[in-house]
Short mmCIF file of C-alpha atoms in Angstrom, two decimals:
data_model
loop_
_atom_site.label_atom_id
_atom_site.label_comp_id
_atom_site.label_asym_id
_atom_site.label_seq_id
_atom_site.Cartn_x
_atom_site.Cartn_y
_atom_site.Cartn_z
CA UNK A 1 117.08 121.55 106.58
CA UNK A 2 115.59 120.95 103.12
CA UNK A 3 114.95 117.21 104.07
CA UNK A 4 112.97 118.61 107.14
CA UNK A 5 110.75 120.94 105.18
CA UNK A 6 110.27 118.30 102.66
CA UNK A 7 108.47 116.16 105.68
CA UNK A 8 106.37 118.98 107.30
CA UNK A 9 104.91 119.92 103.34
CA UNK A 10 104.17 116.17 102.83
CA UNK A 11 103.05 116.30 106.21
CA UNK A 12 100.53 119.24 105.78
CA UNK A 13 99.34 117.54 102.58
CA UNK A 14 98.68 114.64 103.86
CA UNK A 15 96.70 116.02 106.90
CA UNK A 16 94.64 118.34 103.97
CA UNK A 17 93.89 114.95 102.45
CA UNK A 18 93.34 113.83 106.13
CA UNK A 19 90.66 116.68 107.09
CA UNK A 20 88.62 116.38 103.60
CA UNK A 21 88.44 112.72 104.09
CA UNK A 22 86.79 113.18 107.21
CA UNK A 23 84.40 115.93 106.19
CA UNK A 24 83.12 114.11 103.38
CA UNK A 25 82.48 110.95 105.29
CA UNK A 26 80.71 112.88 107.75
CA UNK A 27 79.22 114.87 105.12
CA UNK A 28 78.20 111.67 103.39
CA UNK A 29 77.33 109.71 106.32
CA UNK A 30 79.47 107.35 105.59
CA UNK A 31 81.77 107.42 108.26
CA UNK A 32 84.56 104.62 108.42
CA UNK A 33 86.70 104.64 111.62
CA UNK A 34 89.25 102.63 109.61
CA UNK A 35 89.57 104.46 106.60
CA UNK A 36 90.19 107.41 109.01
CA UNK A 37 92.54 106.24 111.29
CA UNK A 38 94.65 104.80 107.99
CA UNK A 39 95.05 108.67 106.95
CA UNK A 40 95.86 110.42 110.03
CA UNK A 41 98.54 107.40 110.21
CA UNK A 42 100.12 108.49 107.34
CA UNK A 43 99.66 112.07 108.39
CA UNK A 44 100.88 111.66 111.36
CA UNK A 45 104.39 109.61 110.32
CA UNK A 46 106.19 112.65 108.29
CA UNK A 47 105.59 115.38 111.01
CA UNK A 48 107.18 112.95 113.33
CA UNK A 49 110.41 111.94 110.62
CA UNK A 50 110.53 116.18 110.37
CA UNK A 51 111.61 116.07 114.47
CA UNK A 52 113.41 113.49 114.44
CA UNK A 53 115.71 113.71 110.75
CA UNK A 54 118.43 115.54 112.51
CA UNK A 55 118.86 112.78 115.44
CA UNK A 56 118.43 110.12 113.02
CA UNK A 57 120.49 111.58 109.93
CA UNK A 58 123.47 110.99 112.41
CA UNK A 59 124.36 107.24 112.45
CA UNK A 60 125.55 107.02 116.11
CA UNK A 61 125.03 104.48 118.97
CA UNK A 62 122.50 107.18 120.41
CA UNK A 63 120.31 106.19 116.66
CA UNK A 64 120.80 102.55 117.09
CA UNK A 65 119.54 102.43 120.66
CA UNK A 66 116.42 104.51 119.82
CA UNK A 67 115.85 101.99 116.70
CA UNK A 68 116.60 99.19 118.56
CA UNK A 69 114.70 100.04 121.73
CA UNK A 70 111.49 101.29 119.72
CA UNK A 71 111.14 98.42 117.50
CA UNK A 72 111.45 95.95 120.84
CA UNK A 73 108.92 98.08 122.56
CA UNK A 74 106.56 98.39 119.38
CA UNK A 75 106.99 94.49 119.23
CA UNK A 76 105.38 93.93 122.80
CA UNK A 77 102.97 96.56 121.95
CA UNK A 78 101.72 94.87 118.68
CA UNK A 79 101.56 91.51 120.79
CA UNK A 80 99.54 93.64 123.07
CA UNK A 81 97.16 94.85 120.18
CA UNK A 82 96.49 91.24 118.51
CA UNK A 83 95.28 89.63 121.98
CA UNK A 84 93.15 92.84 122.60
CA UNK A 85 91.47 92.76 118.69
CA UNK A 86 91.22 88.70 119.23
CA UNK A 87 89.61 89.02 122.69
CA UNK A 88 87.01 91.48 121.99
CA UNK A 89 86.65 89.95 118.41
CA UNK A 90 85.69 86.90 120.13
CA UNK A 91 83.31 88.33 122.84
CA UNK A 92 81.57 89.49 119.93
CA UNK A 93 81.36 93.18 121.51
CA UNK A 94 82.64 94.52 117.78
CA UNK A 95 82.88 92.15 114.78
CA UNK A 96 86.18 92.94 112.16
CA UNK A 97 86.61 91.63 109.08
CA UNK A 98 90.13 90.38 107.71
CA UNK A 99 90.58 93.68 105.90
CA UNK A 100 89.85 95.89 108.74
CA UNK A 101 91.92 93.67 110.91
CA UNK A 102 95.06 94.42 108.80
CA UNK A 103 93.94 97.56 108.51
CA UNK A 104 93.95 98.37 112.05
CA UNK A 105 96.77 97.01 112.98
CA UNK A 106 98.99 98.43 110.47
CA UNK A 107 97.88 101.85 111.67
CA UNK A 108 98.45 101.13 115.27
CA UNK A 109 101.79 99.61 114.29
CA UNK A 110 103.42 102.64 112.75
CA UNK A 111 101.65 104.93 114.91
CA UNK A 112 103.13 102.91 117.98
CA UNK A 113 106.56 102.71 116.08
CA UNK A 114 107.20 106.08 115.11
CA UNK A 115 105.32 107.70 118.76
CA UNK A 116 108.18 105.08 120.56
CA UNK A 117 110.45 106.86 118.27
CA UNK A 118 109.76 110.37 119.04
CA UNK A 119 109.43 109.39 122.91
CA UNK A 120 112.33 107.49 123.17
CA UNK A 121 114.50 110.10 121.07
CA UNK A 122 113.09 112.69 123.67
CA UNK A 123 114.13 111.06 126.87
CA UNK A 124 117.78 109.80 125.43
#
């Protein structure tokens, strides 16, 4: 249980971190959709490891399907992501540079990993 509370205090912390980054970019008017979704990403990821430590602390079959399953399913996604970002990079309807690129897509890649996670442990 110690593991678990470990994850929801980093988790809290991080989502502190989270909020005051958002107020003071609003605050400053300086608001970067980026930079934002980076933090709640790693806000988000130990509130989801605190729900599902006791599934995965066990290493079952159960634990290797939901790993196995989430990371094919967070594959197709990510293939799903980079021809979205390239088509509407290319229509010119928003323009990202290399660093927001990566930047984007690592945030949508754990968020997509660890939500399939969660989902996935849910169902099975």
């Amino acid at each position: 249980m110690s593991s678990r509370r470990n994850f929801i205090i980093v988790g809290i912390i991080l989502s502190l971190v989270f909020a005051i980054k958002l107020f003071s970019s609003i605050m400053a008017d300086n608001f970067s959709f980026i930079e934002i979704l980076l933090w709640g990403t790693l806000a988000y990821i130990p509130f989801v490891l605190a729900v599902l430590y006791p599934q995965f602390k066990q290493q079952d079959e159960r634990t290797k399907f939901i790993r196995q399953k989430g990371m094919f399913v967070s594959f197709i996604l990510t293939i799903v992501y980079l021809i979205v970002i390239t088509l509407i990079n290319r229509s010119d309807l928003i323009i990202l540079t290399t660093q927001d690129l990566i930047q984007l897509l690592i945030s949508l890649v754990f968020i997509t990993i660890f939500s399939s996670f969660l989902i996935l442990a849910k169902k099975h």
